Tab-separated table of C-alpha atoms and ligand atoms in Angstrom:
chain	number	residue	atom	x	y	z
A	587	MET	CA	-0.133	-0.129	0.069
A	588	LYS	CA	1.380	3.850	-0.867
A	589	PRO	CA	2.484	5.457	1.997
A	590	TRP	CA	1.406	8.380	3.421
A	591	ASP	CA	3.867	11.243	3.219
A	592	VAL	CA	3.275	12.348	6.295
A	593	LEU	CA	1.535	10.502	9.794
A	594	VAL	CA	1.174	12.648	12.499
A	595	VAL	CA	0.889	10.551	15.867
A	596	GLY	CA	-1.480	12.915	18.119
A	597	ALA	CA	-4.588	15.066	17.397
A	598	GLY	CA	-3.311	18.090	19.950
A	599	VAL	CA	-2.447	21.646	19.006
A	600	ALA	CA	0.887	20.633	18.006
A	601	GLY	CA	-0.136	17.512	15.768
A	602	LEU	CA	-3.210	19.656	14.444
A	603	THR	CA	-0.626	22.279	13.365
A	604	VAL	CA	1.881	20.118	11.776
A	605	ALA	CA	-0.605	18.318	9.774
A	606	ARG	CA	-2.718	21.570	8.922
A	607	GLN	CA	0.607	23.483	7.814
A	608	LEU	CA	1.627	20.325	5.464
A	609	THR	CA	-2.105	19.438	4.267
A	610	GLU	CA	-2.125	23.136	3.411
A	611	GLN	CA	1.368	22.618	1.167
A	612	GLY	CA	-0.154	19.427	-0.745
A	613	ALA	CA	1.245	16.924	1.545
A	614	GLN	CA	-0.958	13.508	1.963
A	615	VAL	CA	-0.988	13.681	5.960
A	616	LEU	CA	-3.032	11.238	8.316
A	617	VAL	CA	-3.289	12.155	11.521
A	618	LEU	CA	-4.045	9.252	14.481
A	619	ASP	CA	-5.456	9.726	18.096
A	620	LYS	CA	-6.503	7.302	20.527
A	621	SER	CA	-9.114	10.020	21.253
A	622	HIS	CA	-12.717	10.378	19.794
A	623	ARG	CA	-12.205	14.030	19.256
A	624	PRO	CA	-9.477	16.103	18.076
A	625	GLY	CA	-7.739	18.687	20.892
A	626	GLY	CA	-5.856	16.834	22.943
A	627	ARG	CA	-5.316	18.852	26.465
A	628	LEU	CA	-7.947	21.351	24.648
A	629	ALA	CA	-10.902	19.728	25.565
A	630	THR	CA	-14.406	20.244	26.852
A	631	LYS	CA	-16.407	18.155	29.341
A	632	ASN	CA	-20.044	18.056	30.256
A	633	VAL	CA	-20.223	18.576	33.942
A	634	GLY	CA	-23.794	18.968	35.537
A	635	GLY	CA	-25.537	20.032	32.172
A	636	LEU	CA	-22.756	22.711	31.164
A	637	SER	CA	-19.832	22.500	28.728
A	638	LEU	CA	-17.011	23.137	30.681
A	639	ASP	CA	-12.961	23.603	29.221
A	640	SER	CA	-10.974	20.944	31.305
A	641	GLY	CA	-8.268	22.245	30.066
A	642	CYS	CA	-6.877	25.452	28.176
A	643	THR	CA	-9.501	28.063	27.729
A	644	HIS	CA	-7.019	31.008	26.590
A	645	ILE	CA	-3.992	31.122	24.694
A	646	ARG	CA	-1.397	33.901	25.413
A	647	ALA	CA	1.158	34.329	22.530
A	648	ALA	CA	4.164	36.733	22.339
A	649	ASP	CA	5.245	35.299	18.782
A	650	PRO	CA	3.740	36.953	15.652
A	651	GLU	CA	3.877	34.103	13.701
A	652	VAL	CA	1.447	32.149	15.917
A	653	ARG	CA	-1.035	34.942	16.235
A	654	ARG	CA	-1.014	35.219	12.585
A	655	LEU	CA	-1.402	31.220	12.232
A	656	LEU	CA	-3.957	31.145	14.660
A	657	THR	CA	-5.787	34.241	13.023
A	658	GLY	CA	-5.990	32.845	9.838
A	659	TRP	CA	-7.310	29.440	10.963
A	660	LEU	CA	-9.318	29.782	13.698
A	661	GLY	CA	-10.420	33.789	13.341
A	662	ALA	CA	-8.138	34.176	16.786
A	663	THR	CA	-8.365	38.203	17.978
A	664	PHE	CA	-5.679	38.693	20.275
A	665	VAL	CA	-5.628	41.264	22.405
A	666	GLU	CA	-2.591	43.235	23.401
A	667	ALA	CA	-1.928	42.881	27.483
A	668	PRO	CA	-1.071	46.087	29.669
A	669	GLU	CA	2.619	45.951	31.153
A	670	GLY	CA	4.186	44.615	27.962
A	671	GLU	CA	2.629	41.108	28.440
A	672	ALA	CA	2.082	38.980	25.799
A	673	ALA	CA	-0.842	39.411	23.888
A	674	GLU	CA	-3.944	36.844	24.969
A	675	TRP	CA	-6.965	35.464	23.004
A	676	ALA	CA	-9.892	34.032	25.137
A	677	PHE	CA	-11.542	31.556	23.368
A	678	PRO	CA	-14.802	32.649	22.307
A	679	HIS	CA	-16.293	28.866	22.107
A	680	SER	CA	-15.787	25.870	24.156
A	681	ALA	CA	-12.053	24.240	23.649
A	682	ARG	CA	-13.951	21.607	22.008
A	683	ASP	CA	-15.334	23.548	19.167
A	684	ILE	CA	-11.761	25.814	18.642
A	685	ALA	CA	-10.303	22.085	18.549
A	686	GLU	CA	-12.617	20.906	15.732
A	687	GLN	CA	-11.893	24.084	13.847
A	688	TRP	CA	-8.136	23.726	14.141
A	689	ALA	CA	-8.744	20.165	12.772
A	690	TYR	CA	-11.013	21.363	9.545
A	691	GLY	CA	-10.047	19.574	6.313
A	692	LEU	CA	-7.835	17.174	8.454
A	693	LYS	CA	-7.983	13.267	7.909
A	694	VAL	CA	-8.316	12.226	11.558
A	695	GLN	CA	-8.433	8.225	12.402
A	696	ARG	CA	-9.335	7.353	15.749
A	697	THR	CA	-6.827	4.479	16.947
A	698	HIS	CA	-4.252	3.910	19.798
A	699	VAL	CA	-0.718	3.968	18.563
A	700	THR	CA	1.434	1.287	20.300
A	701	HIS	CA	4.924	1.359	18.745
A	702	LEU	CA	6.650	1.796	15.401
A	703	VAL	CA	8.624	-0.598	12.766
A	704	THR	CA	10.920	0.099	9.985
A	705	GLY	CA	10.356	-0.817	6.308
A	706	ASP	CA	11.789	-0.520	3.038
A	707	ALA	CA	13.042	2.571	1.645
A	708	GLY	CA	13.155	4.228	5.050
A	709	HIS	CA	9.334	4.075	5.384
A	710	ILE	CA	8.030	4.175	9.251
A	711	GLY	CA	4.834	1.852	9.922
A	712	VAL	CA	2.758	3.107	12.968
A	713	VAL	CA	1.497	-0.144	14.571
A	714	ARG	CA	-2.016	-0.004	16.350
A	715	HIS	CA	-3.562	-1.536	19.111
A	716	GLY	CA	-6.004	-4.122	17.687
A	717	PHE	CA	-4.748	-3.956	13.949
A	718	GLY	CA	-1.797	-6.390	12.620
A	719	GLU	CA	-1.194	-4.516	9.335
A	720	PRO	CA	0.812	-1.510	9.935
A	721	ILE	CA	0.165	2.271	8.414
A	722	TRP	CA	2.908	3.433	6.424
A	723	GLY	CA	4.521	6.689	6.272
A	724	ARG	CA	7.324	8.537	4.697
A	725	SER	CA	7.775	10.752	7.890
A	726	VAL	CA	6.043	10.080	11.370
A	727	VAL	CA	5.711	12.953	13.484
A	728	ILE	CA	4.935	11.940	17.215
A	729	THR	CA	3.231	14.521	19.182
A	730	ALA	CA	1.640	12.554	22.138
A	731	PRO	CA	2.954	13.441	25.563
A	732	VAL	CA	6.492	12.753	26.609
A	733	PRO	CA	6.067	9.785	28.663
A	734	GLN	CA	3.668	8.415	25.852
A	735	ALA	CA	5.951	9.269	23.153
A	736	GLN	CA	8.834	7.882	25.373
A	737	ALA	CA	6.946	4.512	25.390
A	738	MET	CA	5.967	4.044	21.636
A	739	ILE	CA	9.598	4.345	21.107
A	740	ALA	CA	11.064	2.071	23.765
A	741	TYR	CA	8.467	-0.673	22.440
A	742	SER	CA	9.958	0.097	19.010
A	743	ASP	CA	13.336	-1.010	20.002
A	744	LEU	CA	14.370	2.380	19.252
A	745	VAL	CA	17.175	4.042	21.688
A	746	LEU	CA	16.566	7.486	22.753
A	747	ASP	CA	18.775	9.898	23.428
A	748	TYR	CA	19.703	11.227	27.626
A	749	ALA	CA	17.649	14.152	27.361
A	750	LEU	CA	14.582	12.217	26.320
A	751	ASP	CA	15.369	9.955	28.905
A	752	GLU	CA	14.878	12.596	31.423
A	753	VAL	CA	11.601	13.786	31.677
A	754	HIS	CA	10.293	16.021	34.647
A	755	TYR	CA	6.727	15.632	36.449
A	756	ALA	CA	4.281	17.824	37.990
A	757	LYS	CA	1.166	16.906	39.273
A	758	LYS	CA	-2.025	19.176	39.186
A	759	GLN	CA	-5.657	18.681	40.224
A	760	VAL	CA	-8.617	20.463	38.606
A	761	LEU	CA	-11.907	20.754	39.927
A	762	LEU	CA	-15.061	21.407	37.454
A	763	ALA	CA	-17.740	22.685	38.805
A	764	ALA	CA	-21.143	24.044	37.718
A	765	LEU	CA	-22.558	27.108	39.913
A	766	GLU	CA	-25.520	28.729	40.406
A	767	GLY	CA	-25.151	32.018	42.541
A	768	ASP	CA	-26.276	35.263	42.390
A	769	SER	CA	-23.157	37.603	43.603
A	770	LEU	CA	-20.669	36.297	41.257
A	771	ASP	CA	-18.590	38.417	39.388
A	772	PRO	CA	-17.120	36.634	36.049
A	773	ASP	CA	-14.130	38.918	35.806
A	774	SER	CA	-13.038	37.967	39.301
A	775	HIS	CA	-9.630	36.164	39.673
A	776	TRP	CA	-9.083	34.252	43.266
A	777	SER	CA	-6.007	33.182	44.821
A	778	THR	CA	-5.962	31.063	47.867
A	779	ASP	CA	-3.257	28.522	49.369
A	780	ILE	CA	-5.188	25.797	48.349
A	781	ILE	CA	-6.807	26.817	45.232
A	782	GLU	CA	-4.277	28.462	43.020
A	783	SER	CA	-6.672	30.220	40.425
A	784	VAL	CA	-10.116	30.258	39.041
A	785	ARG	CA	-11.895	30.410	36.257
A	786	LEU	CA	-15.109	31.125	35.044
A	787	ARG	CA	-17.246	30.903	32.238
A	788	PRO	CA	-20.766	32.313	32.481
A	789	HIS	CA	-23.438	30.863	30.401
A	790	HIS	CA	-26.432	32.446	28.726
A	791	ASP	CA	-29.445	30.721	31.057
A	792	GLY	CA	-27.433	32.279	34.495
A	793	SER	CA	-25.473	29.324	35.426
A	794	LEU	CA	-21.997	29.754	35.446
A	795	GLY	CA	-19.271	27.055	34.745
A	796	ILE	CA	-15.833	26.974	36.670
A	797	GLU	CA	-12.485	25.670	36.420
A	798	ALA	CA	-10.547	25.761	39.995
A	799	PHE	CA	-6.622	24.774	39.454
A	800	ALA	CA	-5.415	23.326	43.198
A	801	SER	CA	-1.634	24.623	44.197
A	802	ASP	CA	0.907	22.041	44.173
A	803	SER	CA	0.864	22.597	48.106
A	804	TRP	CA	-2.552	21.031	48.003
A	805	SER	CA	-1.502	17.993	45.972
A	806	GLU	CA	0.971	17.043	47.855
A	807	ALA	CA	-0.861	17.708	51.363
A	808	THR	CA	-3.713	15.263	49.768
A	809	TRP	CA	-1.230	12.660	48.076
A	810	ASP	CA	-2.204	9.997	50.488
A	811	ASP	CA	-5.714	11.485	50.764
A	812	ASP	CA	-9.155	9.590	49.850
A	813	ALA	CA	-10.055	11.672	46.904
A	814	THR	CA	-13.779	12.152	48.130
A	815	ILE	CA	-12.182	13.923	51.409
A	816	SER	CA	-9.806	16.052	48.848
A	817	HIS	CA	-12.708	16.818	46.607
A	818	GLY	CA	-14.807	17.876	49.928
A	819	ARG	CA	-12.213	20.154	51.227
A	820	LEU	CA	-12.019	21.710	47.627
A	821	LEU	CA	-15.887	22.336	47.387
A	822	LEU	CA	-15.604	23.665	50.851
A	823	GLU	CA	-13.250	26.391	49.635
A	824	LEU	CA	-14.944	27.208	46.458
A	825	GLY	CA	-17.812	27.896	48.947
A	826	LEU	CA	-15.886	30.515	51.301
A	827	LEU	CA	-14.654	31.953	47.651
A	828	VAL	CA	-17.939	32.253	46.443
A	829	GLY	CA	-20.259	32.754	48.968
A	830	SER	CA	-23.795	32.638	47.589
A	831	ALA	CA	-22.691	30.084	44.900
A	832	ARG	CA	-24.536	26.646	44.896
A	833	VAL	CA	-22.353	23.417	43.392
A	834	LEU	CA	-24.853	21.940	41.059
A	835	ASP	CA	-22.301	19.311	39.902
A	836	SER	CA	-18.357	18.783	40.106
A	837	GLN	CA	-15.892	16.621	39.249
A	838	VAL	CA	-12.133	16.368	40.140
A	839	MET	CA	-9.489	15.751	37.395
A	840	ARG	CA	-5.797	14.993	37.626
A	841	TRP	CA	-3.606	16.098	35.191
A	842	ARG	CA	0.075	15.339	34.900
A	843	TYR	CA	2.125	17.309	33.470
A	844	ALA	CA	5.737	16.104	31.713
A	845	GLN	CA	8.376	17.443	29.661
A	846	THR	CA	12.076	16.836	28.773
A	847	ALA	CA	13.895	17.673	32.115
A	848	SER	CA	17.235	18.898	30.128
A	849	PRO	CA	17.114	22.061	28.083
A	850	ARG	CA	16.830	21.114	24.534
A	851	SER	CA	18.259	22.883	21.445
A	852	GLU	CA	15.157	22.502	19.365
A	853	PRO	CA	11.745	22.782	19.393
A	854	TYR	CA	11.297	18.923	18.469
A	855	TRP	CA	13.523	15.871	18.586
A	856	ARG	CA	14.590	14.016	15.415
A	857	HIS	CA	15.908	10.385	15.636
A	858	PRO	CA	19.304	10.185	14.705
A	859	ASP	CA	18.911	7.039	13.047
A	860	LEU	CA	15.785	7.135	11.535
A	861	PRO	CA	15.411	10.804	10.182
A	862	GLY	CA	11.749	10.221	9.097
A	863	LEU	CA	10.887	10.110	12.834
A	864	TRP	CA	10.259	13.250	14.609
A	865	LEU	CA	8.948	14.269	18.140
A	866	ALA	CA	7.110	17.670	18.927
A	867	GLY	CA	4.947	19.326	21.286
A	868	ASP	CA	4.857	21.084	24.309
A	869	GLY	CA	6.655	18.867	26.522
A	870	PHE	CA	9.847	19.966	24.757
A	871	GLY	CA	11.764	21.989	26.849
A	872	TYR	CA	12.520	24.883	23.905
A	873	PRO	CA	11.358	27.691	23.419
A	874	THR	CA	11.545	28.141	27.446
A	875	ASP	CA	10.680	31.840	26.688
A	876	ALA	CA	7.238	30.868	25.262
A	877	ASP	CA	4.379	32.733	26.788
A	878	SER	CA	2.622	29.859	27.630
A	879	SER	CA	2.880	26.073	26.865
A	880	ILE	CA	0.136	26.155	24.427
A	881	GLU	CA	2.163	28.935	22.452
A	882	ARG	CA	5.176	26.404	23.151
A	883	ALA	CA	3.271	23.353	21.323
A	884	VAL	CA	1.922	25.424	18.797
A	885	ARG	CA	5.698	27.119	17.973
A	886	SER	CA	6.964	23.102	18.309
A	887	GLY	CA	4.653	22.229	15.298
A	888	MET	CA	5.154	24.892	12.984
A	889	ALA	CA	9.087	24.299	13.370
A	890	VAL	CA	8.300	20.618	12.677
A	891	ALA	CA	6.130	21.423	9.817
A	892	SER	CA	8.471	23.998	8.526
A	893	ASP	CA	11.605	21.815	8.314
A	894	LEU	CA	9.659	18.804	7.365
A	895	GLY	CA	8.529	20.559	4.835
A	896	SER	CA	11.397	21.482	3.198
A	897	SER	CA	13.483	18.214	4.052
A	898	PRO	CA	11.086	14.960	3.993
A	899	GLY	CA	12.830	12.328	6.036
B	1462	LIG	C1	-5.785	21.971	33.009
B	1462	LIG	C2	-5.147	22.016	32.032
B	1462	LIG	C3	-5.307	23.830	31.913
B	1462	LIG	C4	-4.200	24.404	31.047
B	1462	LIG	N1	-4.267	25.777	31.083
B	1462	LIG	C5	-3.453	26.203	29.785
B	1462	LIG	C6	-3.150	27.438	29.763
B	1462	LIG	O1	-4.318	28.479	30.449
B	1462	LIG	N2	-2.795	27.921	28.787
B	1462	LIG	C7	-1.969	27.558	27.955
B	1462	LIG	O2	-1.149	27.884	27.185
B	1462	LIG	N3	-1.939	26.055	28.338
B	1462	LIG	C8	-2.636	25.298	29.029
B	1462	LIG	N4	-2.370	24.397	29.160
B	1462	LIG	C9	-1.549	23.490	28.568
B	1462	LIG	C10	-2.003	23.626	26.906
B	1462	LIG	O3	-3.387	22.151	27.297
B	1462	LIG	C11	-1.081	21.737	26.788
B	1462	LIG	O4	0.263	22.706	26.409
B	1462	LIG	C12	-1.283	21.657	25.061
B	1462	LIG	O5	-2.673	21.690	24.655
B	1462	LIG	C13	-0.374	20.671	24.506
B	1462	LIG	O6	-0.631	20.416	23.233
B	1462	LIG	P1	0.149	19.024	22.826
B	1462	LIG	O7	-0.439	19.044	21.370
B	1462	LIG	O8	1.143	18.859	22.870
B	1462	LIG	O9	-0.241	17.946	23.881
B	1462	LIG	P2	-1.785	17.117	23.691
B	1462	LIG	O10	-2.864	17.983	24.076
B	1462	LIG	O11	-1.692	16.320	25.015
B	1462	LIG	O12	-1.916	16.304	22.313
B	1462	LIG	C14	-1.237	14.740	22.575
B	1462	LIG	C15	-2.524	13.772	21.893
B	1462	LIG	O13	-1.631	12.545	21.649
B	1462	LIG	C16	-2.777	11.739	21.487
B	1462	LIG	N5	-2.247	10.509	22.046
B	1462	LIG	C17	-1.417	10.114	23.341
B	1462	LIG	N6	-1.173	8.905	23.407
B	1462	LIG	C18	-1.103	8.387	22.093
B	1462	LIG	C19	-1.235	6.945	21.385
B	1462	LIG	N7	-0.588	5.937	21.974
B	1462	LIG	N8	-1.937	6.759	20.293
B	1462	LIG	C20	-2.475	8.038	19.739
B	1462	LIG	N9	-2.637	8.870	20.471
B	1462	LIG	C21	-2.298	9.111	21.248
B	1462	LIG	C22	-3.704	12.504	23.053
B	1462	LIG	O14	-4.947	11.824	22.874
B	1462	LIG	C23	-3.708	13.897	22.955
B	1462	LIG	O15	-5.056	14.210	21.890
B	1462	LIG	C24	-3.587	23.152	30.037
B	1462	LIG	C25	-3.631	22.392	30.439
B	1462	LIG	C26	-4.283	21.338	31.269
B	1462	LIG	C27	-4.034	20.085	31.359
C-alpha cells in the first residue's frame, strides 16, 4: 500500500498544527489519535449539563507568527495586554469547538498507536492496537505527551537520547464545577493557599461554569487522602470563595504534566538513526521563553512543519 507522506500521532494542538500546515502545502497527511475527538488537552467536558473546558481556555502568545497562524485558521483576535505582557486570545466558544475548527479539513483516524516498525526505503510503519497491519508513512511525527512518546519509541526498540530519557513530572488537580449563584463576578480571579486560580465561564441561562486549579501544596498535602475527602475540601474552599454559590455538580480531574528535564536546543527531537521520525509538542523544553505552554506546542508544530516540509525524512 502506498505510504502516506506524513503520519501524525496525536491530534493535540501540536499535531493539528503540523498536519494542517503540511496539508495546506499539498502533502498527504493522516492524523492518528486515541481519543474520539481532536484537541488533546484542549478539551471540554460536560458537568451538570454545562460545557466546561477542562484544559486550556485561552492562548497567550508573544510570537507574531503563532498569532498570525491562529488568526488565519481560527479567527483568533489577540488583545495586547498592558505592561508589556504577551497578547492573549480568550476562546469565544468551548475548547472542543476551537479544536474542531483547528482540525477542519484534516483526515483524522481514531486509533491507539502502540509502537513503530521500520520498512523499506526508510518508511516507518505505525502499529495500532488491535490491528495487525501497520500504516506506512515516509515520515512520522509523534506529538503525544513525552511519557507516551517515550513508551512508543521504547516498544519500537529504538534508542532514546539522554535528554528524552529525563522527564520531569508535575501533578495538578483541577476541579470542574457547575455553579449557580447571584453574586458572582465573571471577571474575578481568586487566589488562596489551596486553590491556585479560578476561571469562570458564564452561561446564557445564568449558571456558571468554573475551573479551579489546586495548588501544588494542596496536591502534596492530599496525596494520600481519599479522593472524596480532597474533593470535599476543594468544594468547601469554593463555597468560602464564592459565598452565594450553590454547587450543582462537580468533578475533580487529575492532570499530569511532563516535559523533558534537560533544556533542548530545538523545538522538536529527531531520531538520529531514523531521520523520518520526529517528536514534538509542548513537552520539549524549548523555547522556554514561550509565554504559555500552548504557544510552545504550536511553535513546536510550526517548526516541524517548516523543517519537514523543506527536507522530508
Ligand atoms: C488543566 C489544564 C489547563 C491548561 N491551561 C492552559 C492555559 O491556560 N494556557 C496554556 O497555554 N496552556 C494550558 N494548558 C496546557 C495546554 O493545554 C497544552 O500545552 C497543549 O494543549 C499541549 O498540546 P500538545 O499537542 O503538545 O499535546 P496534547 O494536547 O496532550 O496532545 C497529544 C495527543 O496525543 C494523543 N495520544 C497520546 N498517546 C497516544 C497514542 N498512544 N496513540 C494515539 N494518540 C495518542 C492524545 O490523545 C492527545 O490528543 C493546560 C493544560 C491542562 C491539562
